[in-house]
Structures are given as structure tokens and as C-alpha cells.
Short mmCIF file of C-alpha atoms and ligand atoms in Angstrom, two decimals:
data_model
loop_
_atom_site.label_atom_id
_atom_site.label_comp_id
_atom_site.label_asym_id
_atom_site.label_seq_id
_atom_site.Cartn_x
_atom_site.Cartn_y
_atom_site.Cartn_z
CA UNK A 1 -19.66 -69.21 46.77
CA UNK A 2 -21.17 -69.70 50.29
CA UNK A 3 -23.27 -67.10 51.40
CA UNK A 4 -21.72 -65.26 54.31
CA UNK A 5 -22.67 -66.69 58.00
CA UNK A 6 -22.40 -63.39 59.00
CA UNK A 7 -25.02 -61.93 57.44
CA UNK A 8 -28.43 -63.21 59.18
CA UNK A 9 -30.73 -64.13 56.17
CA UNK A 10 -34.27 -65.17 56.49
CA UNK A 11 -35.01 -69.02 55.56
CA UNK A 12 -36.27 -67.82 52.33
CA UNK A 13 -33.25 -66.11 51.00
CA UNK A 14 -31.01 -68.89 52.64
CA UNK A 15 -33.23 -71.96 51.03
CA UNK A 16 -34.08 -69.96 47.07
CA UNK A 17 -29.86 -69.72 47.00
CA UNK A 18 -29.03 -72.95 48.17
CA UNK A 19 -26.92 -71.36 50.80
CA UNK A 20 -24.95 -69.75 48.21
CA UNK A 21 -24.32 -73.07 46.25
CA UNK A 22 -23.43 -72.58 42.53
CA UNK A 23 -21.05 -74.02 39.75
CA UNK A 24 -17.53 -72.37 40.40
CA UNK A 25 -16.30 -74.12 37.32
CA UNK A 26 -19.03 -73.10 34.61
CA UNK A 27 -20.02 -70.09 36.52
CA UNK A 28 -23.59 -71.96 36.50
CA UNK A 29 -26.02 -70.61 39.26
CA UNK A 30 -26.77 -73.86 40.14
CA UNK A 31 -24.47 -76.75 41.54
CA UNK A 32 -23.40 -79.07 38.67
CA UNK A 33 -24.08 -82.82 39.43
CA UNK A 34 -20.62 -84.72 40.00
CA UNK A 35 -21.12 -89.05 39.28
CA UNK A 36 -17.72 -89.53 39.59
CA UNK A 37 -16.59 -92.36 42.61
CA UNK A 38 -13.30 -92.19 42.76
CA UNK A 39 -10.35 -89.21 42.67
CA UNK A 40 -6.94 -89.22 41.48
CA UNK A 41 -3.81 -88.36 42.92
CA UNK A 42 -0.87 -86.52 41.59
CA UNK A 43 2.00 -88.32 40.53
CA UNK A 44 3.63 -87.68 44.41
CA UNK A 45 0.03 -89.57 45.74
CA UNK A 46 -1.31 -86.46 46.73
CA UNK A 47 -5.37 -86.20 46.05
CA UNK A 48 -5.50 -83.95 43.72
CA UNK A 49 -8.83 -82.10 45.58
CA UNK A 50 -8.09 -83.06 49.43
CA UNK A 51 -11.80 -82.71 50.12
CA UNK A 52 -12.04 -85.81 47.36
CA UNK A 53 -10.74 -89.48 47.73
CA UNK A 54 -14.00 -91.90 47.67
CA UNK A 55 -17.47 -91.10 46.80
CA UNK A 56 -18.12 -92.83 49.81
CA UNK A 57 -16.44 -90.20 52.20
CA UNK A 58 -16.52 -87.30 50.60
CA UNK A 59 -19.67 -86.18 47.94
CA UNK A 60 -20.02 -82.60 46.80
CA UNK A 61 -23.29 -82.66 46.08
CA UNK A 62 -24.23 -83.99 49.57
CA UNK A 63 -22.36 -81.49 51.12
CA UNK A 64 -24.39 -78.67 49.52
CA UNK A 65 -27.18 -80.26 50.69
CA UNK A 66 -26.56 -80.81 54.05
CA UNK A 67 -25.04 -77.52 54.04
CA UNK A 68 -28.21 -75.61 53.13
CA UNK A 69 -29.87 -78.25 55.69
CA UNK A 70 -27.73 -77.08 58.14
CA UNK A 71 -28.28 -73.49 57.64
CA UNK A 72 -32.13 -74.13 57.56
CA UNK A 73 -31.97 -76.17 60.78
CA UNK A 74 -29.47 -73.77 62.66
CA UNK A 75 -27.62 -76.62 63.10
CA UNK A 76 -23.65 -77.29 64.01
CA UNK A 77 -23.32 -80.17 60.97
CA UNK A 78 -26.54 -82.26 59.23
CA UNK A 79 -25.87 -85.85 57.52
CA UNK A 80 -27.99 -86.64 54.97
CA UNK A 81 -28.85 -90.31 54.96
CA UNK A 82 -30.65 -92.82 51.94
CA UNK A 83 -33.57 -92.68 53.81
CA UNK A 84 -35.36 -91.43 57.12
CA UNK A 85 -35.34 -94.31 58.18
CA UNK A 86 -32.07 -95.16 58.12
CA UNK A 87 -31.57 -91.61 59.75
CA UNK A 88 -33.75 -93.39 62.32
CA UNK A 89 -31.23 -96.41 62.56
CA UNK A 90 -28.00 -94.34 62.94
CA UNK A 91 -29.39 -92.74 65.99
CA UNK A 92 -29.99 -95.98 67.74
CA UNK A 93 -27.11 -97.73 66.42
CA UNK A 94 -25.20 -95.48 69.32
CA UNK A 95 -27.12 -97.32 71.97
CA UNK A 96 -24.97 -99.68 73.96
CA UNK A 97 -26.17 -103.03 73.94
CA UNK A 98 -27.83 -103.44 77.74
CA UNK A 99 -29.21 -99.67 77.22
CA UNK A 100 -32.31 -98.48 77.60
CA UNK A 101 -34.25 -95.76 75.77
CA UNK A 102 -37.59 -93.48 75.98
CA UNK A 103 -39.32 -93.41 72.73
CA UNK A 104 -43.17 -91.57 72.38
CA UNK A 105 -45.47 -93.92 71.79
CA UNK A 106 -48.52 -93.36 68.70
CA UNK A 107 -45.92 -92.03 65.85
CA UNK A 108 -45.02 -92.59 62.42
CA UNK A 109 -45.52 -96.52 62.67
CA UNK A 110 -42.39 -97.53 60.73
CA UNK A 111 -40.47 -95.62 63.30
CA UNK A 112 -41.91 -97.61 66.42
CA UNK A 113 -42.20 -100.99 64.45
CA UNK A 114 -38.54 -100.86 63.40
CA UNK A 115 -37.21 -99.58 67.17
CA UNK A 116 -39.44 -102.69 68.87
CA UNK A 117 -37.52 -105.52 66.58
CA UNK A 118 -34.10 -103.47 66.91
CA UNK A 119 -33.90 -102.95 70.78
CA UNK A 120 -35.33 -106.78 71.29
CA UNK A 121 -32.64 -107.89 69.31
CA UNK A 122 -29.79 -105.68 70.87
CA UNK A 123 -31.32 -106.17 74.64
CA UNK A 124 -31.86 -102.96 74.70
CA UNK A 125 -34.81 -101.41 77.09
CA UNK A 126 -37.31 -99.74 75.07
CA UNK A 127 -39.84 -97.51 77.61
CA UNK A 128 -42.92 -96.36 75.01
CA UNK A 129 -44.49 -93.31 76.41
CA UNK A 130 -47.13 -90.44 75.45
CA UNK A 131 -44.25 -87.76 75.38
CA UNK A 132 -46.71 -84.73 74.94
CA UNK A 133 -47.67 -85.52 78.61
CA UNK A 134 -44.40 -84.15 79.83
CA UNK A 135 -45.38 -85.84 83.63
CA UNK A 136 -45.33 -88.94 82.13
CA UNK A 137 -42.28 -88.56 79.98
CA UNK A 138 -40.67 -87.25 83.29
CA UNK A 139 -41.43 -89.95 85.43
CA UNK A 140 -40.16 -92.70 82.77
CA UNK A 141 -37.04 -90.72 82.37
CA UNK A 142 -36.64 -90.65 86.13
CA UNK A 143 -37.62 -94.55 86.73
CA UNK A 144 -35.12 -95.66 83.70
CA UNK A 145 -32.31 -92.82 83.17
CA UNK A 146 -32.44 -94.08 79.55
CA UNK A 147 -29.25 -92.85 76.87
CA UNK A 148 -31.42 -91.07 74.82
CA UNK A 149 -35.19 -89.90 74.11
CA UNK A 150 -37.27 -89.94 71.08
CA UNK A 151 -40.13 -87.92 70.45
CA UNK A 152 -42.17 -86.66 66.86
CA UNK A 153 -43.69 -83.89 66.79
CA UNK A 154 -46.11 -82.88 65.22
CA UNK A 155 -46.38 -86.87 65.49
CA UNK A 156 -47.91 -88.65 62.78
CA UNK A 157 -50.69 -89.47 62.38
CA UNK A 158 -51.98 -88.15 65.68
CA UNK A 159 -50.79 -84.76 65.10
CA UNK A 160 -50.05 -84.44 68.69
CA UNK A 161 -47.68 -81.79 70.22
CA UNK A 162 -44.61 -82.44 72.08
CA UNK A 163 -43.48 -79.46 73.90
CA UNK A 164 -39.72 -79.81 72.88
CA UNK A 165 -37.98 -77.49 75.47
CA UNK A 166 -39.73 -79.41 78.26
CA UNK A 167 -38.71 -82.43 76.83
CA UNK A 168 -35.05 -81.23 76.60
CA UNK A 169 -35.38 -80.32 79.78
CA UNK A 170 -36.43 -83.82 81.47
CA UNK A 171 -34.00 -85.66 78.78
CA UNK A 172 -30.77 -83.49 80.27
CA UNK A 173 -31.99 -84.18 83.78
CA UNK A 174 -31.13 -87.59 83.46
CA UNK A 175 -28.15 -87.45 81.11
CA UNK A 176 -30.01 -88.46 78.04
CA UNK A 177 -29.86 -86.81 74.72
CA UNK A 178 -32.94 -85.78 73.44
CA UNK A 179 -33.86 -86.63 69.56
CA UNK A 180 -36.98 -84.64 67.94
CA UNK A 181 -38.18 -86.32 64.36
CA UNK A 182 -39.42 -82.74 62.84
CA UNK A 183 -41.01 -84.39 59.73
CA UNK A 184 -44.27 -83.09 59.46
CA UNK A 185 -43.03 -79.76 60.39
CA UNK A 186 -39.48 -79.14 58.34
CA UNK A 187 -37.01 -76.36 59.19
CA UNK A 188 -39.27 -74.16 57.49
CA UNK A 189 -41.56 -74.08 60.43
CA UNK A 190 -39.92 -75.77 63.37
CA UNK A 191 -36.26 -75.61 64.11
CA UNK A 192 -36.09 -78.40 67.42
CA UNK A 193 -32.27 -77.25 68.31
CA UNK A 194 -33.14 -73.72 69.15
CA UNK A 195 -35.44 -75.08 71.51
CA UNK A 196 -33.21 -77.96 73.33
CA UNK A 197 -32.86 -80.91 71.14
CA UNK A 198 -29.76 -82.86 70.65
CA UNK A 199 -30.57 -83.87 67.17
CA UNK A 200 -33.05 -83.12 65.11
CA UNK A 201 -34.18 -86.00 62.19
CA UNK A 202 -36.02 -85.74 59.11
CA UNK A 203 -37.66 -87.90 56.16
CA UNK A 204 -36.27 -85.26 53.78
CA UNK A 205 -38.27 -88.07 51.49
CA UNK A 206 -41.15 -85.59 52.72
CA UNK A 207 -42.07 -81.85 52.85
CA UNK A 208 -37.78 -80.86 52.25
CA UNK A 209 -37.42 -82.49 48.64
CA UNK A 210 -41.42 -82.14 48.66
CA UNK A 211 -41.83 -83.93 45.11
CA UNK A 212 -42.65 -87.12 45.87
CA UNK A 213 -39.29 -88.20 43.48
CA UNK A 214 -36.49 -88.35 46.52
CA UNK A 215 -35.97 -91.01 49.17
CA UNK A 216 -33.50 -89.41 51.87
CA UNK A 217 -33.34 -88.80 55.51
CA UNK A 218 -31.40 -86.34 57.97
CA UNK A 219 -29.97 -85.70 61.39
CA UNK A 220 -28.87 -82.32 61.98
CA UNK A 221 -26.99 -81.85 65.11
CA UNK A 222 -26.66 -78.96 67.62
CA UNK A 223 -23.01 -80.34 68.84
CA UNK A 224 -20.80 -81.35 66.35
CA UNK A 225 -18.10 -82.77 68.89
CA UNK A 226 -20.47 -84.90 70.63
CA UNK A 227 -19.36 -88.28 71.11
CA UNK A 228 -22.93 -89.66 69.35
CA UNK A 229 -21.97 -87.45 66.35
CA UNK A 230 -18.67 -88.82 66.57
CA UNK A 231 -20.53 -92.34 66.52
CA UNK A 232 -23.11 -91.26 63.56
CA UNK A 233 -20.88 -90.08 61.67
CA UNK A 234 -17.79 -92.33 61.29
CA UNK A 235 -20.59 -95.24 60.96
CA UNK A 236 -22.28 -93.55 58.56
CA UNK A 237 -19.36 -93.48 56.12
CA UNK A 238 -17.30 -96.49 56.93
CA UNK A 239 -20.31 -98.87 57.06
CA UNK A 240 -22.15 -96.82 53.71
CA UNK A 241 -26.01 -95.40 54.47
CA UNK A 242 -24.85 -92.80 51.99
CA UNK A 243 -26.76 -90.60 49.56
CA UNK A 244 -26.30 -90.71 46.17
CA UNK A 245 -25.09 -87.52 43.96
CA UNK A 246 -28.50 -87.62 41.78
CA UNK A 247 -30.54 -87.65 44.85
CA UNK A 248 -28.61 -85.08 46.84
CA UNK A 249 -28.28 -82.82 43.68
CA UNK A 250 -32.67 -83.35 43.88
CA UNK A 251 -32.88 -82.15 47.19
CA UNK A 252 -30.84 -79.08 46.86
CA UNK A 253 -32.93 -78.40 44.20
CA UNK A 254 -36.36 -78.93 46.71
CA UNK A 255 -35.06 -77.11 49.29
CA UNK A 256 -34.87 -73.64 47.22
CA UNK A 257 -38.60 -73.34 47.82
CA UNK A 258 -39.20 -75.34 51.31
CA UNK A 259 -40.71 -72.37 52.99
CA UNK A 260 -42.86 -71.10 49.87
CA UNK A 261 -44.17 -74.60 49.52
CA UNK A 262 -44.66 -75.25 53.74
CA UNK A 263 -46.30 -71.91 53.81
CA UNK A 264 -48.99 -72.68 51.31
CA UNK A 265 -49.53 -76.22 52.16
CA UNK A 266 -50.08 -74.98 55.92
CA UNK A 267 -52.46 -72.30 54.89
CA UNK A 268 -54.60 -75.00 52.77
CA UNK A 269 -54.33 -77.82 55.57
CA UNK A 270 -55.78 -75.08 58.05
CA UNK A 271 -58.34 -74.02 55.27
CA UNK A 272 -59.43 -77.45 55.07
CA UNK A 273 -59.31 -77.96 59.21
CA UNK A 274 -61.65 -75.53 58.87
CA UNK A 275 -64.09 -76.63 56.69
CA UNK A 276 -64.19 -80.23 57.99
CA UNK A 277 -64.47 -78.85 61.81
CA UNK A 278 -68.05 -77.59 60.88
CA UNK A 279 -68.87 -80.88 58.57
CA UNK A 280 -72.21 -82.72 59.85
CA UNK A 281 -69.80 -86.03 58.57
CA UNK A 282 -66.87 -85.64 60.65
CA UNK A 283 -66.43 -86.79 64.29
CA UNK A 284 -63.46 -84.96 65.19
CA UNK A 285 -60.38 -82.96 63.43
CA UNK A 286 -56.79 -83.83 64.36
CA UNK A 287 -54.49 -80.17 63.63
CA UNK A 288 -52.26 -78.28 65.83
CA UNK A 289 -53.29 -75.32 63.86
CA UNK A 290 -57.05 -74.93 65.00
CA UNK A 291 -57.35 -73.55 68.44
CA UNK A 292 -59.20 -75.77 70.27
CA UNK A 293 -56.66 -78.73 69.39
CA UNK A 294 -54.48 -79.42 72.98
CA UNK A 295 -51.35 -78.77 71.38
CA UNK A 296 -52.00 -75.48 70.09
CA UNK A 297 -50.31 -72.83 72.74
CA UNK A 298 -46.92 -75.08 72.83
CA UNK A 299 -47.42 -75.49 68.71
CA UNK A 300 -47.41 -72.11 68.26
CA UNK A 301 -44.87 -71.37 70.70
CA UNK A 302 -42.23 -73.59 68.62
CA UNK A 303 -43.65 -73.29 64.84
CA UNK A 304 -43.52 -70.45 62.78
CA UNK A 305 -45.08 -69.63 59.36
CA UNK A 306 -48.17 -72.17 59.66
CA UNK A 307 -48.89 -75.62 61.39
CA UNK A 308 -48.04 -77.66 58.25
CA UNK A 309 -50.05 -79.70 55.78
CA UNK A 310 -50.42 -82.87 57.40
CA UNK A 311 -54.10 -83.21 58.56
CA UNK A 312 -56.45 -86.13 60.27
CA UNK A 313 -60.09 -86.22 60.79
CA UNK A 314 -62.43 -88.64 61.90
CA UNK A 315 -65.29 -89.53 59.38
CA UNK A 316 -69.02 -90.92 61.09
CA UNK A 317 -69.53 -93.97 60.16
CA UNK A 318 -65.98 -96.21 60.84
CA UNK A 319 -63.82 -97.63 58.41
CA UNK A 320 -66.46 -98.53 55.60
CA UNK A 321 -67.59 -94.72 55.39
CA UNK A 322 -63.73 -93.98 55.42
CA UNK A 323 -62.81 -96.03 53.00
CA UNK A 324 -66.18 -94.80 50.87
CA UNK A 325 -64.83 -90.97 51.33
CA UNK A 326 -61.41 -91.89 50.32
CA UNK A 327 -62.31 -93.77 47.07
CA UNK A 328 -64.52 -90.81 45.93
CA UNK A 329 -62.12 -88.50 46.55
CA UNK A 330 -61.11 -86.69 42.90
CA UNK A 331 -57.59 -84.74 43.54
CA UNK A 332 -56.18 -86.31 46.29
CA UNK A 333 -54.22 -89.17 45.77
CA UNK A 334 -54.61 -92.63 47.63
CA UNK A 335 -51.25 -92.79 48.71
CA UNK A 336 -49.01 -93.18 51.41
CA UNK A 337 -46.53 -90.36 52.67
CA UNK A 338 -46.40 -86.75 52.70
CA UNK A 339 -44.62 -83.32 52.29
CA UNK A 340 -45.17 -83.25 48.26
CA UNK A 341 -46.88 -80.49 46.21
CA UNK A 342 -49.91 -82.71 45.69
CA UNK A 343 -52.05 -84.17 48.11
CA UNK A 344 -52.58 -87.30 49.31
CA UNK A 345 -55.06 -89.39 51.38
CA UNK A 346 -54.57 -92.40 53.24
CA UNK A 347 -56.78 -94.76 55.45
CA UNK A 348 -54.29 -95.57 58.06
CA UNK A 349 -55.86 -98.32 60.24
CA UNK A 350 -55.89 -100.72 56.89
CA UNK A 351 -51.96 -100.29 57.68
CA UNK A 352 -51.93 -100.24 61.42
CA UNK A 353 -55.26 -101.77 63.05
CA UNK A 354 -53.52 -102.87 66.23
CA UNK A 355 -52.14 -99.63 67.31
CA UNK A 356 -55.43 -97.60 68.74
CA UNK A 357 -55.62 -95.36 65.58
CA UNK A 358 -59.57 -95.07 65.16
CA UNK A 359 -61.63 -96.86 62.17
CA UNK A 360 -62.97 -93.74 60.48
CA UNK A 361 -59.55 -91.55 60.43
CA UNK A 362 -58.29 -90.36 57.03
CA UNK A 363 -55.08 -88.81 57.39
CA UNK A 364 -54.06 -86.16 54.59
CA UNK A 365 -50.81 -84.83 53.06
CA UNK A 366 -52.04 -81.19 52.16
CA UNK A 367 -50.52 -79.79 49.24
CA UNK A 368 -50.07 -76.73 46.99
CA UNK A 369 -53.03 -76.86 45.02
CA UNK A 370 -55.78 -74.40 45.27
CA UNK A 371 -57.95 -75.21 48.66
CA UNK A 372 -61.11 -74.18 47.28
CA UNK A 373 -60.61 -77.19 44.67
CA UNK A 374 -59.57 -79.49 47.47
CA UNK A 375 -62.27 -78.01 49.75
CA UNK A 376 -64.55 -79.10 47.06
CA UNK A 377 -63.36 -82.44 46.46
CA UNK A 378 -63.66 -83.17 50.28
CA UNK A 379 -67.44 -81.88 50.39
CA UNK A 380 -68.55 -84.12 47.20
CA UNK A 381 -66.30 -86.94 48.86
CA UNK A 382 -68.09 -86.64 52.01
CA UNK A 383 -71.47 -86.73 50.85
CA UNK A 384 -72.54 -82.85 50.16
N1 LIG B 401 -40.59 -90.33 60.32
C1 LIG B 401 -41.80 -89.94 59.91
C2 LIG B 401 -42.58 -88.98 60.76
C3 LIG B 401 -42.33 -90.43 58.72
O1 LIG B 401 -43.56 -90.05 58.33
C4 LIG B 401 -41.57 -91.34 57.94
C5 LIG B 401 -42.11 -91.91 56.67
O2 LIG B 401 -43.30 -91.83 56.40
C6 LIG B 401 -40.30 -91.72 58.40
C7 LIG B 401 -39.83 -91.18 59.58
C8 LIG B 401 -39.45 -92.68 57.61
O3 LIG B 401 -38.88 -92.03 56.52
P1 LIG B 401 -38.51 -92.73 55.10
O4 LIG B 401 -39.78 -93.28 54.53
O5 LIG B 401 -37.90 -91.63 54.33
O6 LIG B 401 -37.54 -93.83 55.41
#
């Protein structure tokens, strides 16, 4: 049973019923998990289920999934992927050898380390550029007319703001398609497409599954016929970056209570903003949510329901009194990623040193727990 398109439910309705997804066989009010790779025909060589040949084509429980996705996302379709970054790959994968593209620079490092070795290796021009300074996006687009634009926002772990719709606009003004990573802020708080994108892409691996248990990625798509979609999705299932039924069944199951958990994790992260803005310790805070940060207006123009749980600040002292903070800290876990019910802390210029991040930034994955008790895990951390 789907639940009607007609009827314009709220994200919270449309994520705690899986978008209507159940067991039709059992009556169960949850999907059942299907393992099976292969589906017979009838004795003529008809499939017997026409929706069913090959586990690699055709996977109920990813369907569900990326049908709730879709819904979320107000999308057209949504492929779910093994992992964001191979969400990441299938985008570029459409670039013509001899190409050139616009990515933002400063984001999710994996992202821009991966896209550097790919587009030198397909002579493709890559044109890195701070994308929340729409001038500057503008005048790359209009200097190098690139196939398609890449921006993050909020970006990670900068938290900076990308105003989307301005970005659409410059993207579509030279013919390029314009793709927004919405990681940090899910389709609980952010849906890119309403405001312009092409494509919007996820690390589902974060706040959507948001258990720390599920590696997956997505690309949700505001034109279904477009000839990229075409692309994505025939090479997604002929050359196989497909999900498995165990991890797509896991999702399903995260999604019911994406905006619940993105709610609460936003209205800790912006508890604990707070609290470290007026800490004698900390140099600067990093979060679209307070309202001195420069992103705020356009944040709060595209979010709704909170800013999200993923949080940087700046401690006095460099990477030693970083690192010191971090290893004291009691709840949060020294860990990378982000999006899950518990938090997490990471030190992110032991992983990236050469990219500008500063010595003394701590980036944390907010979670669900109760911000007084993180609030007072920070303050003993940080020396009071
Ligand atoms: N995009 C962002 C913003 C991320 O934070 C990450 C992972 O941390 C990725 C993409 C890559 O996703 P995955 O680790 O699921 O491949």
C-alpha cells in the first residue's frame, strides 16, 4: 500500500510510514526483507513478477527505499547507491571526457580528493571554487561553461552556506546542471530541488539511516527524463553500484524517524553553538544556526526545522589543545562521520593538514542525547 500522492502529508507522517510501505503478503506493517537474486519464469518464459528478473535490476526493498527518499526529497525518481561516494562517482561518470566542471572548493575531503584523481585521469577540467561567493561561482561558470556544478551545503567541515537558488541560477545560465550534496542537512531540513537543483546527493551512510550501521548513498533527481538520469541510471544497473536488500531494508527502517531525530540533533548542536560561543577556550564557532554566522539569512531561507547537528569550533591553543579537548571528552565518540544518534568528535586537520582547515578545529556530529550531558562533557573537556 502506497500512501496516496494526492494527499499532501507532512515529512513526518510520510517518513514514520515508510511512504505507505508494508508486507502485502503477511499483512506485516513493515516491508519483509526479500534475499532472493534471481526470479523464475512460467513455463511460457514469462517472469512470473514483471517488476522481478535479477536482483541486480530490480530490488524491492530498494525501491521502498528510494521511494520514501523520493517522497522526502520531492523528487521525480532517487537511486540509492552502496555508498555516497559512489553516488558521488555516478554523477561524474556522465562527464564527457575533454569536459570541464565547477566543483566548491573546502568540502567533505573525500569528495574533492576523489574528483582531483578522477578528472586528471579522464582530462577532464576541474575549476575549484568558494561556491557560497555566488560572484565567484558566476564568473568561473562564465569563463569555463562547465557540464555540471557541484556544491555542499551546509559544506563539511566548514559549515558554510551555499545559496542554492543562486547557484541554480548561474549553473542554468551556462547550460550546466547544478548538483547540491545535502548531507549534513537531509530532506528533513533541506530539500535542494525545490529550490533549483538538478540533483540532489546524499551519504544516506549519515543523518538518513542515522545509526552508524548502514553504508549507502543517493541521488534524487528533479527530472526523471533527463539525459544524465538516463546516463546514471542505466550505468548504475548494468555496471552494479547496487544496494543490497539488508542494507536497503536498514534504511527504510532509519528513515521512519529522520525528522524526529534531525530535529533533536539540530536543537542540541545549536544548544551547544551556544554554549561554546561564550567559552573563554574557543576562538571561533562554525554553525549556520547562530546568527552572526554569514550563512545564516540564505540558511534559513532554504532549511526548515533546525540547522542540523553537524558543528565546528575553534579551540585556543592549536592542534595540541585540540587534540587534549578531544581525548578528554567522555560521551562523544572519537570518530569519523556523522548523522547517527550518538555523537561524535573528530580532529580534522590530523586527516587533512594541507587543505587550510585550522589546527585547533574539532568538528562534531551532534546527536540525540540529552545536551545538558553533552554541554557538560564539553565544559570538563575544555578545561571548566
Ligand atoms: N559527502 C559528504 C558531505 C560526506 O560527509 C561524506 C562522508 O563523510 C560523503 C559525501 C561520502 O559518503 P560515504 O562515506 O557514504 O561514501
Amino acid at each position: 500500500m502506497a500512501l496516496p500522492p494526492e494527499i499532501p502529508l507532512r515529512p513526518a507522517t510520510i517518513a514514520a510510514q515508510a511512504a505507505g510501505a508494508t508486507d502485502q503478503a503477511s499483512g506485516g506493517v513493515v516491508p519483509a526483507i526479500h534475499m532472493a537474486t534471481t526470479f523464475a519464469r512460467d513455463e511460457n518464459y514469462a517472469p512470473l513478477n514483471p517488476d522481478n528478473v535479477y536482483v541486480r535490476y530490480h530490488n524491492e526493498n530498494v525501491r521502498v527505499a528510494e521511494r520514501l527518499l523520493s517522497r522526502l526529497e520531492q523528487a521525480a525518481e532517487t537511486l540509492l547507491f552502496p555508498s555516497g561516494m559512489a553516488a558521488v562517482a555516478a554523477v561524474f561518470r556522465t562527464v564527457p571526457s575533454g569536459g570541464s566542471v565547477v566543483v566548491q572548493s573546502q568540502i567533505y575531503w573525500g569528495t574533492t580528493d576523489w574528483i582531483r584523481t578522477f578528472c586528471a585521469r579522464r582530462d577532464i577540467a576541474l575549476h575549484e571554487v568558494e561556491a557560497s561567493d555566488l560572484d565567484a561561482l558566476s564568473a568561473v561558470c562564465q569563463a569555463h561553461h562547465p557540464a555540471l556544478v557541484w556544491v555542499e551545503t551546509p559544506s563539511n567541515p566548514w559549515l558554510r552556506i551555499t545559496d542554492i537558488s543562486g547557484a541554480a541560477g548561474i549553473a542554468h545560465g551556462v547550460g550546466a546542471q547544478l548538483v547540491v550534496d545535502s548531507t549534513a542537512a537531509s530532506p528533513a531540513l533541506s530539500q535542494p530541488l525545490l529550490h533549483g537543483a538538478d540533483i540532489v546527493m546524499h551519504s544516506a551512510t549519515k543523518g538518513i539511516n542515522g545509526h552508524s550501521d548502514v553504508l549507502a548513498g543517493s541521488l534524487s533527481v528533479s527530472d526523471a527524463e533527463s539525459s544524465v538520469w538516463q546516463m546514471i541510471r542505466t550505468d548504475r544497473d548494468t555496471a552494479g553500484a547496487v544496494m543490497g536488500s539488508m542494507e536497503a531494508w536498514l534504511l527504510t527502517r532509519g528513515m521512519r524517524t529522520l525528522p524526529l531525530r534531525m530535529r533533536e540533533m539540530s536543537r542540541n548542536a545549536m544548544a551547544l553553538a551556544q554554549y561554546l560561543s561564550d567559552h573563554p577556550q574557543i576562538e571561533n564557532v562554525l554553525y549556520p544556526g547562530l546568527p552572526d554566522h554569514p550563512g545564516h539569512a540564505i540558511a534559513a531561507r532554504q532549511m526548515s526545522g533546525g540547522f542540523g547537528g553537524l558543528l565546528s569550533f575553534v579551540v585556543t591553543g592549536g592542534s595540541a589543545a585540540a587534540l587534549r579537548a578531544a581525548g578528554r571528552l567522555q560521551l562523544f565518540h572519537r570518530a569519523t562521520s556523522l548523522g547517527g544518534v550518538e555523537s561524535l568528535v573528530e580532529h580534522r586537520y590530523t586527516i587533512e593538514s594541507h587543505t587550510g582547515i585550522p589546527e585547533g578545529l574539532l568538528r562534531v556530529s551532534v546527536g540525540i542525547e540529552d545536551a545538558d550531558d553533552l554541554i557538560a562533557d564539553l565544559g570538563q573537556a575544555l578545561g571548566q
